[in-house]
Coordinates of C-alpha atoms and ligand atoms in Angstrom, one line a residue:
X1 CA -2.7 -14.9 -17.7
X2 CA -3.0 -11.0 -18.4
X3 CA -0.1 -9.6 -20.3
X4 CA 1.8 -7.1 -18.1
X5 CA 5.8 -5.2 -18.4
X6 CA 8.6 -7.1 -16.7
X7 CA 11.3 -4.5 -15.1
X8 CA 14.5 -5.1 -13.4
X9 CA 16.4 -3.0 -10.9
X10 CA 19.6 -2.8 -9.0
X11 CA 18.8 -0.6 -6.3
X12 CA 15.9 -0.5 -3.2
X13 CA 15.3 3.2 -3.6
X14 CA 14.9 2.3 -7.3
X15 CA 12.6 0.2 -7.1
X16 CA 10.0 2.1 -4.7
X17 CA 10.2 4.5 -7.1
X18 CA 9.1 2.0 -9.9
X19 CA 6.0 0.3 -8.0
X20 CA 4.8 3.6 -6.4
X21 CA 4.6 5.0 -10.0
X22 CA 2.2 1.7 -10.9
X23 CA -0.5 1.0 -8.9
X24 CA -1.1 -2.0 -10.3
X25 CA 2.6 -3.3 -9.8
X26 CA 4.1 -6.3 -8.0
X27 CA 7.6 -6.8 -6.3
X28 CA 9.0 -10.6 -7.7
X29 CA 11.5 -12.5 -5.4
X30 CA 11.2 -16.1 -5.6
X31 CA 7.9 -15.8 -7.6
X32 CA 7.1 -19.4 -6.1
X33 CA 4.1 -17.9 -4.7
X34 CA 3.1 -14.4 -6.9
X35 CA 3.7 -16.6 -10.4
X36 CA 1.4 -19.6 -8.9
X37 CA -1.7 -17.1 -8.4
X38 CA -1.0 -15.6 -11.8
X39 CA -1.4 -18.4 -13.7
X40 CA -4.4 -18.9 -12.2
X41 CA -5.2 -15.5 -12.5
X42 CA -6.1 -14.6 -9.4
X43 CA -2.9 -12.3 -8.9
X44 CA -3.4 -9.9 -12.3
X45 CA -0.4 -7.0 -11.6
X46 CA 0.2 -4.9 -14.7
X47 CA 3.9 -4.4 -14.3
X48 CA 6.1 -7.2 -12.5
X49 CA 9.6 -5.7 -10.9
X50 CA 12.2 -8.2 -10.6
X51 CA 13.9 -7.1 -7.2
X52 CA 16.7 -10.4 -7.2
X53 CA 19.8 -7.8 -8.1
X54 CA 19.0 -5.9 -5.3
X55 CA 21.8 -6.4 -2.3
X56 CA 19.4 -8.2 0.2
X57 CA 20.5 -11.3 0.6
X58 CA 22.2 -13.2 3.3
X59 CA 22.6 -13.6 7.3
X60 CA 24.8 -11.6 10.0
X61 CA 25.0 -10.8 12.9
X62 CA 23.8 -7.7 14.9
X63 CA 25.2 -6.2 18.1
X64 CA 24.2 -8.2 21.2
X65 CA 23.8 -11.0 19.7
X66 CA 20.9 -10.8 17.0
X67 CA 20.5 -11.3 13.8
X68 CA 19.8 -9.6 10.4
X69 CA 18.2 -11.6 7.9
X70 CA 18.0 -10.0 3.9
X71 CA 14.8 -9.8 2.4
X72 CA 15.8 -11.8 -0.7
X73 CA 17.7 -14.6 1.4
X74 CA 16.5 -17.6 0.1
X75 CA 14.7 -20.0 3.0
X76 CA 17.1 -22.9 2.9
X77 CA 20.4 -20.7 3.5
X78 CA 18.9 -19.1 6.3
X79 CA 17.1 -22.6 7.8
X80 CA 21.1 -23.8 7.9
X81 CA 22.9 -20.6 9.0
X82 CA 25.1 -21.3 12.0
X83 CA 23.7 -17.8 13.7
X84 CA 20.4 -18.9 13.2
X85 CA 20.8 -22.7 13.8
X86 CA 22.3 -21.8 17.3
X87 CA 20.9 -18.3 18.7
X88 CA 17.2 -18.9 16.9
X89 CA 16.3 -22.9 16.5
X90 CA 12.8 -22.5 16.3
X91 CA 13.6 -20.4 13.0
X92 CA 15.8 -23.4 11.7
X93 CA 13.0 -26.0 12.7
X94 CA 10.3 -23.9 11.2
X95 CA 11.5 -23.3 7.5
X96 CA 12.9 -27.2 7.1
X97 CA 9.6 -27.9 7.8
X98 CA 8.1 -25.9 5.3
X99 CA 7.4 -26.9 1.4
X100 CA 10.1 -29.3 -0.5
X101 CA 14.1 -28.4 -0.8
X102 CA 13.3 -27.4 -4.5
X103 CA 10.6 -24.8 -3.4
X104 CA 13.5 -23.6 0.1
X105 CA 16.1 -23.1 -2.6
X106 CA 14.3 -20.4 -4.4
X107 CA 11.7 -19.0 -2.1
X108 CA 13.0 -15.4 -0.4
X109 CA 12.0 -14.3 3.3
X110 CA 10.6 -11.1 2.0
X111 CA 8.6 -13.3 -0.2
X112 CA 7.4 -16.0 2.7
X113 CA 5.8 -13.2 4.5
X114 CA 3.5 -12.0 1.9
X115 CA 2.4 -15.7 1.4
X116 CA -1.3 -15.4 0.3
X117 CA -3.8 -18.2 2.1
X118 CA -4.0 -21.4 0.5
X119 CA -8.0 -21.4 1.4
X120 CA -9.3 -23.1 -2.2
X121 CA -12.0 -20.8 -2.5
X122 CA -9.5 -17.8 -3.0
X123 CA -7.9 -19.8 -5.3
X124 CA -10.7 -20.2 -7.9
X125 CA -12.0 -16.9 -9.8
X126 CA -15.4 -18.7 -10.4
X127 CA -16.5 -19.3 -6.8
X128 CA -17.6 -16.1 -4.2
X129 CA -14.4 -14.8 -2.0
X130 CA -14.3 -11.7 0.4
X131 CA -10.8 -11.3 0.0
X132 CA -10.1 -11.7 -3.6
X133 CA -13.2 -9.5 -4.4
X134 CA -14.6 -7.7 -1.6
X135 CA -18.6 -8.0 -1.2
X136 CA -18.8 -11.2 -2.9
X137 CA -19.2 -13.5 -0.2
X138 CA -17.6 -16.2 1.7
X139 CA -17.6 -19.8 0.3
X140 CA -15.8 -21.3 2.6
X141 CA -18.4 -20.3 5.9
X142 CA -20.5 -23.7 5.0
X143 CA -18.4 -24.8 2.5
X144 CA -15.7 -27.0 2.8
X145 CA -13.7 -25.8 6.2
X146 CA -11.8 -28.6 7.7
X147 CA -8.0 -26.7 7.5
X148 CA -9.7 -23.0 7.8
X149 CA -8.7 -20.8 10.7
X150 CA -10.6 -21.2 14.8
X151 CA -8.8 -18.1 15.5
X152 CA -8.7 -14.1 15.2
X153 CA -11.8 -15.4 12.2
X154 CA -15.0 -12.6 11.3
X155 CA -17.9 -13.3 9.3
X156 CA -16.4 -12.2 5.9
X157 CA -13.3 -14.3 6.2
X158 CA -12.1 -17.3 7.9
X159 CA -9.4 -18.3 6.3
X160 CA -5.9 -19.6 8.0
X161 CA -2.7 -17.7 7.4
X162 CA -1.0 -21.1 6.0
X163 CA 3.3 -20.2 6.4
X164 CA 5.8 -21.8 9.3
X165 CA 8.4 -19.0 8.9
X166 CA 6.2 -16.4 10.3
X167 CA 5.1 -18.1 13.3
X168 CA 8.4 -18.9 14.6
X169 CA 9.8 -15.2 14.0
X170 CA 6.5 -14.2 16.1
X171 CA 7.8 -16.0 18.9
X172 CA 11.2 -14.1 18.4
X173 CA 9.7 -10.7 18.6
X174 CA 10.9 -10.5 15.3
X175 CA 11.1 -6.8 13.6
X176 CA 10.3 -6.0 9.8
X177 CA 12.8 -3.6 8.2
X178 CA 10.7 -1.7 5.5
X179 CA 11.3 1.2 2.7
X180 CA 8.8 3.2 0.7
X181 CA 8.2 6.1 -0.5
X182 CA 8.2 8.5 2.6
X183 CA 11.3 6.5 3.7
X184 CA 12.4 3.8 6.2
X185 CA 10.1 2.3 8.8
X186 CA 10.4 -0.8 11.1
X187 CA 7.0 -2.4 11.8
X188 CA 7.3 -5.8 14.7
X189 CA 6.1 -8.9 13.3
X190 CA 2.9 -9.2 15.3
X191 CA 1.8 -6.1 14.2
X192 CA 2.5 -6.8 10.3
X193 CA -0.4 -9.1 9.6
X194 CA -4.1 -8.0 10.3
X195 CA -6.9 -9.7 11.0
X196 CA -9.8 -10.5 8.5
X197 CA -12.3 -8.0 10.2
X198 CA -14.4 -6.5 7.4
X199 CA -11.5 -6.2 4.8
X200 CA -10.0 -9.5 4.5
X201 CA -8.5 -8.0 1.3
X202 CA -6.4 -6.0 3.9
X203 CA -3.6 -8.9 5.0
X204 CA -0.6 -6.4 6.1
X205 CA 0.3 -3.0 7.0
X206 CA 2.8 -2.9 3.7
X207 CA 1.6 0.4 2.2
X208 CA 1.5 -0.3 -2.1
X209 CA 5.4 0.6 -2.8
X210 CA 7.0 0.2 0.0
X211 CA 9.7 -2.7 0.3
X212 CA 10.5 -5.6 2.9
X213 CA 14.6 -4.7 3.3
X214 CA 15.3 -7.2 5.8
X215 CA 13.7 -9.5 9.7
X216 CA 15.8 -8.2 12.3
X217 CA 15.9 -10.9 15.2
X218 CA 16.9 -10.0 18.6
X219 CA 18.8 -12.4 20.8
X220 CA 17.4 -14.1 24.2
X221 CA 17.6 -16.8 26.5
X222 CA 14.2 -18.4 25.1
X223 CA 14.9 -17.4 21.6
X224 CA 18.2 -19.6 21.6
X225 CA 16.1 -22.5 23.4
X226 CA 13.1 -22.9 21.3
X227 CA 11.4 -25.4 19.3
X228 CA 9.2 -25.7 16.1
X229 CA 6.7 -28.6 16.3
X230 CA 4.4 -28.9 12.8
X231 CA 1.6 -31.5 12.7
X232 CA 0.4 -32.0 9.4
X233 CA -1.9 -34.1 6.9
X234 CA 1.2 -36.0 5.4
X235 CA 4.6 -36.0 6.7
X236 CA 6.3 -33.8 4.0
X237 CA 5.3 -31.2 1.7
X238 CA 2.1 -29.9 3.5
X239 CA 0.9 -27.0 5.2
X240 CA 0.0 -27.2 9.2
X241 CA -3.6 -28.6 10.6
X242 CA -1.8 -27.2 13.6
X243 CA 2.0 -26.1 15.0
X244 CA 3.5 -24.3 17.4
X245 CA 6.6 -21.9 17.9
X246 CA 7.8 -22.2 21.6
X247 CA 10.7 -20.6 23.5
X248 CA 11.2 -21.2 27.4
X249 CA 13.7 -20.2 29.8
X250 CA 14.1 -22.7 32.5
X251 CA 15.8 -21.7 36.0
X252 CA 15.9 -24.6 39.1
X253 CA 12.8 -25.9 37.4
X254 CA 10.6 -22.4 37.3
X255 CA 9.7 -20.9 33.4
X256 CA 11.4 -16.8 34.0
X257 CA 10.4 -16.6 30.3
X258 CA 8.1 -17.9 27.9
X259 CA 7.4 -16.9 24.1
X260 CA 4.4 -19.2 22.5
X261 CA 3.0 -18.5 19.0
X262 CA 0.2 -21.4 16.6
X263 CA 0.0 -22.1 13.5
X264 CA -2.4 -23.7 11.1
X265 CA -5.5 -22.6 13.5
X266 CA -4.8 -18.7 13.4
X267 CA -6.1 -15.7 10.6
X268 CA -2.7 -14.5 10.9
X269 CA 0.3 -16.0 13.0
X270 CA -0.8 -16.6 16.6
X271 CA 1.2 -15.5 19.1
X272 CA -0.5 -16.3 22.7
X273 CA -0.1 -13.5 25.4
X274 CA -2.3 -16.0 27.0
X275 CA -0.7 -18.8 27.0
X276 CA 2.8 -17.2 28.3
X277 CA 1.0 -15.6 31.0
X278 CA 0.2 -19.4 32.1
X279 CA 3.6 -20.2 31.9
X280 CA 6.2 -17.5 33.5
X281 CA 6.6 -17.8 37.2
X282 CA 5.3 -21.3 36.9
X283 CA 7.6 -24.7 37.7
X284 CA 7.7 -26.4 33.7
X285 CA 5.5 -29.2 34.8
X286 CA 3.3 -31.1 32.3
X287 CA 0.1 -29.6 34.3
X288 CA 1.7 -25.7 33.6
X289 CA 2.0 -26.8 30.0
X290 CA -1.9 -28.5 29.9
X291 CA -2.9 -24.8 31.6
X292 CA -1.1 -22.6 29.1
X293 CA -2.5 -24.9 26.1
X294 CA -5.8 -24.5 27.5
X295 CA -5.7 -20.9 27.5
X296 CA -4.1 -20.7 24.2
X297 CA -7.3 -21.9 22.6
X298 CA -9.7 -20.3 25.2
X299 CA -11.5 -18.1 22.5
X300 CA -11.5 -20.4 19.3
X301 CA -14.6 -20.7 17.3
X302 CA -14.5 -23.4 15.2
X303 CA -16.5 -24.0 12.1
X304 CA -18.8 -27.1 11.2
X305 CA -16.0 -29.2 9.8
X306 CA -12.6 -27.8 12.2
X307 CA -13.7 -28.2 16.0
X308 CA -11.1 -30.8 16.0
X309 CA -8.2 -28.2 15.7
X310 CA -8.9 -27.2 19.1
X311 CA -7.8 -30.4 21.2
X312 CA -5.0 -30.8 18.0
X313 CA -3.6 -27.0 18.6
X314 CA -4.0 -28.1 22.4
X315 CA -1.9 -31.4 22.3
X316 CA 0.5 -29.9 19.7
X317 CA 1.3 -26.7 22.2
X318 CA 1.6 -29.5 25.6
X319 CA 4.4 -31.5 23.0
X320 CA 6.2 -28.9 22.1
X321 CA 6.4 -27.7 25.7
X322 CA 7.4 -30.9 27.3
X323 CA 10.5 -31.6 24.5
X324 CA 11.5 -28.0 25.1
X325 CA 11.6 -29.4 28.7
X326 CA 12.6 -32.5 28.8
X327 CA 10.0 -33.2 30.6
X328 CA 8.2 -36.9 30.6
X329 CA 4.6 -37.5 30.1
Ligands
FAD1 C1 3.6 -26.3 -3.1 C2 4.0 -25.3 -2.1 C3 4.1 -25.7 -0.7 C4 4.4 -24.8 0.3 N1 4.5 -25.2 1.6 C5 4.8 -24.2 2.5 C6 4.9 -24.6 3.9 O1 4.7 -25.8 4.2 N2 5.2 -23.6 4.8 C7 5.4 -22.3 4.4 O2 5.6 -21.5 5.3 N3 5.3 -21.9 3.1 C8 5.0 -22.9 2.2 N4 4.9 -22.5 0.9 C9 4.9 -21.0 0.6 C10 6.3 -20.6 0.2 O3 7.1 -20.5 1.4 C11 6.2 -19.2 -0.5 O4 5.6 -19.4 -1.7 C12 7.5 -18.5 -0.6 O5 8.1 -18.3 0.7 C13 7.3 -17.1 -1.2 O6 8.5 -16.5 -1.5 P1 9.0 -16.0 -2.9 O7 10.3 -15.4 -2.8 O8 8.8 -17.1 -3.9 O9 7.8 -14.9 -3.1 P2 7.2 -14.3 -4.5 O10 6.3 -15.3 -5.1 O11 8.3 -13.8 -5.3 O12 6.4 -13.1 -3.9 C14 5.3 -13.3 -3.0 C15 4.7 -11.9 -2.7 O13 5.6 -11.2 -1.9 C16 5.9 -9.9 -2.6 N5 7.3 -9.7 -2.3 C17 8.4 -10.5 -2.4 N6 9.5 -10.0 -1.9 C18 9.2 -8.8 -1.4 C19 9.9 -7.7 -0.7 N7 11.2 -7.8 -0.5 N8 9.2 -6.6 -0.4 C20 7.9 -6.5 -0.7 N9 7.1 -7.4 -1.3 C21 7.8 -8.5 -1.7 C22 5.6 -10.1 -4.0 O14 5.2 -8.9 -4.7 C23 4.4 -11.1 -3.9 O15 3.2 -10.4 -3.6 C24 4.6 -23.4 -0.1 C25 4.5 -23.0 -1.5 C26 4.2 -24.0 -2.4 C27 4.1 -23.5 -3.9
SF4_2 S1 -12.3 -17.9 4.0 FE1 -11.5 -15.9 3.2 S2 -10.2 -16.5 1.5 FE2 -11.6 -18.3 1.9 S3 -13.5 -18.0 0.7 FE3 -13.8 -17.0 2.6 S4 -13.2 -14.9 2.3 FE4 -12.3 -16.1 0.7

């Protein structure tokens, strides 16, 4: 591991100040994922700012009837928050799904939506990799590709954006609270990540200083009824093959609103204009749900090993539709 400083700091502006001054420094919250890749050294930051003294932690409630979640709020408090538990389910569902209890207790939400991928070519400094060094190659385009992405891929990267968190807040037309050097800025969730394209190096919109404050969720009928389904290699402690984040608003049987967004199959968190289109204005029938899933995966393009994600994301969608229904097969 490279030798770098370790700073503290008490306040956001603070610490801004601090990384803008190093470009070669990195924010720490939970450092369950930033200390993994740097003792593997594919994370190398010269200066390491511990930001866990700063005051962004916790759950409240907004006006309306959303809700503010801190940056450095740790995933299990916010998974078993009675505002989020009620108003935002698919939240709750999505982070108990995610990683062990041990790993929940310390990882931060600022932190969860930096996640790097967990494609294993990244992961190892001897092997090609477009988005650890850009212009080397991709291993992983006829390599080993069973969990890599169907979705939003390019030819320099296909790798899968791996979290649960970010899914389900994609569904919520969740909003990103930000600070840097210029000042404050709010940036909505399914604008934060960016696709591979020709910089997969590139995986968000965070500008080198600036810092996650806080996810802003606003409240709705299919944000309070909404569901988290997560299919997955083992049944705990594992990342998605697939998953989907679903919220539906049901009135005398007819969907009035729909928010669907994958995971597991998608370069970044998926949310499916297409598939709400199929839904709202339709009666919540099994056949609606098999038409939405259908045009949820209407432009994957699998790889040699992953074509099986594509009936997998299909089925996964249809379940989590018909339990958010109540519906019978
Ligand atoms: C074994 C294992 C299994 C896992 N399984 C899952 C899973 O099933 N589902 C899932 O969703 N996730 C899973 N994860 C990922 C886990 O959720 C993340 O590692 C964790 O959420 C990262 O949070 P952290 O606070 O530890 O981040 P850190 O490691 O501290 O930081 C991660 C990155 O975010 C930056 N950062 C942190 N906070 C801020 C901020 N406020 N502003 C700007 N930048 C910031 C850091 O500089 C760093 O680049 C797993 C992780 C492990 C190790
Ligand atoms: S899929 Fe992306 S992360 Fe994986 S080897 Fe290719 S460029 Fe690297």
């Amino acid at each position: 591991m490279r030798t770098f400083e370790f700073s503290r700091t008490k306040t956001a502006g603070d610490a801004v100040v601090m990384a803008t001054a190093q470009p070669e420094a990195k924010f720490i919250a939970g450092g369950t994922n930033l200390v993994d890749l740097m003792r593997i050294n594919v994370e190398t930051p010269a200066q390491v700012i511990d930001i866990n003294a700063l005051p962004l932690k916790g759950v409240s409630a907004l006006p309306g009837g959303g809700v503010r979640i801190g940056a450095l709020a740790r995933m299990s408090e916010v998974a078993e928050h009675p505002l989020v538990v009620n108003g935002f389910p698919v939240l709750s569902q999505a982070l108990l799904l995610s990683a062990s209890p041990q790993l929940r207790n310390k990882a931060s939400i600022g932190g969860n939506l930096l996640q790097r991928t967990r494609c294993p070519y990244f992961r190892d400094v001897a092997l090609p990799c477009n988005k650890r060094e850009p212009g080397s190659g991709c291993s992983a385009i006829g390599g080993e590709n069973r969990m890599q992405a169907i979705l939003g891929t390019s030819e320099a990267c296909i790798a899968t954006y791996a979290g649960d968190m970010a899914v389900a807040m994609s569904a919520l037309d969740a909003v990103i609270r930000i600070r840097g050097p210029k000042g404050d800025r709010t940036v909505n969730l399914t604008d934060f990540h960016l696709l591979p394209g020709n910089t997969p190096n590139i995986e968000t919109v965070l500008q080198h200083g600036e810092l996650i404050l806080a996810v802003d969720l606003p409240a709705a009928p299919h944000a309070a009824r909404s569901l988290y389904l997560k299919v997955r290699d083992r049944a705990s402690y594992e990342f998605a093959l697939t998953s989907a984040a679903v919220g539906m608003n049901v009135v005398a049987g007819q969907i009035t609103s729909a928010r669907v967004a994958l995971g597991g199959v998608g370069t970044k968190p998926w949310r499916s204009s297409e598939a709400e289109v199929a839904l709202v204005g339709q009666p919540a029938t099994e056949e609606t749900f098999v038409r939405a899933a259908r045009a949820a995966l209407q432009s994957a393009k699998p790889q040699n090993q992953n074509a099986f994600k594509i009936p997998l994301a299909q089925r996964t969608l249809v379940k989590a539709l018909r339990q958010l229904a109540g519906v019978t097969a």
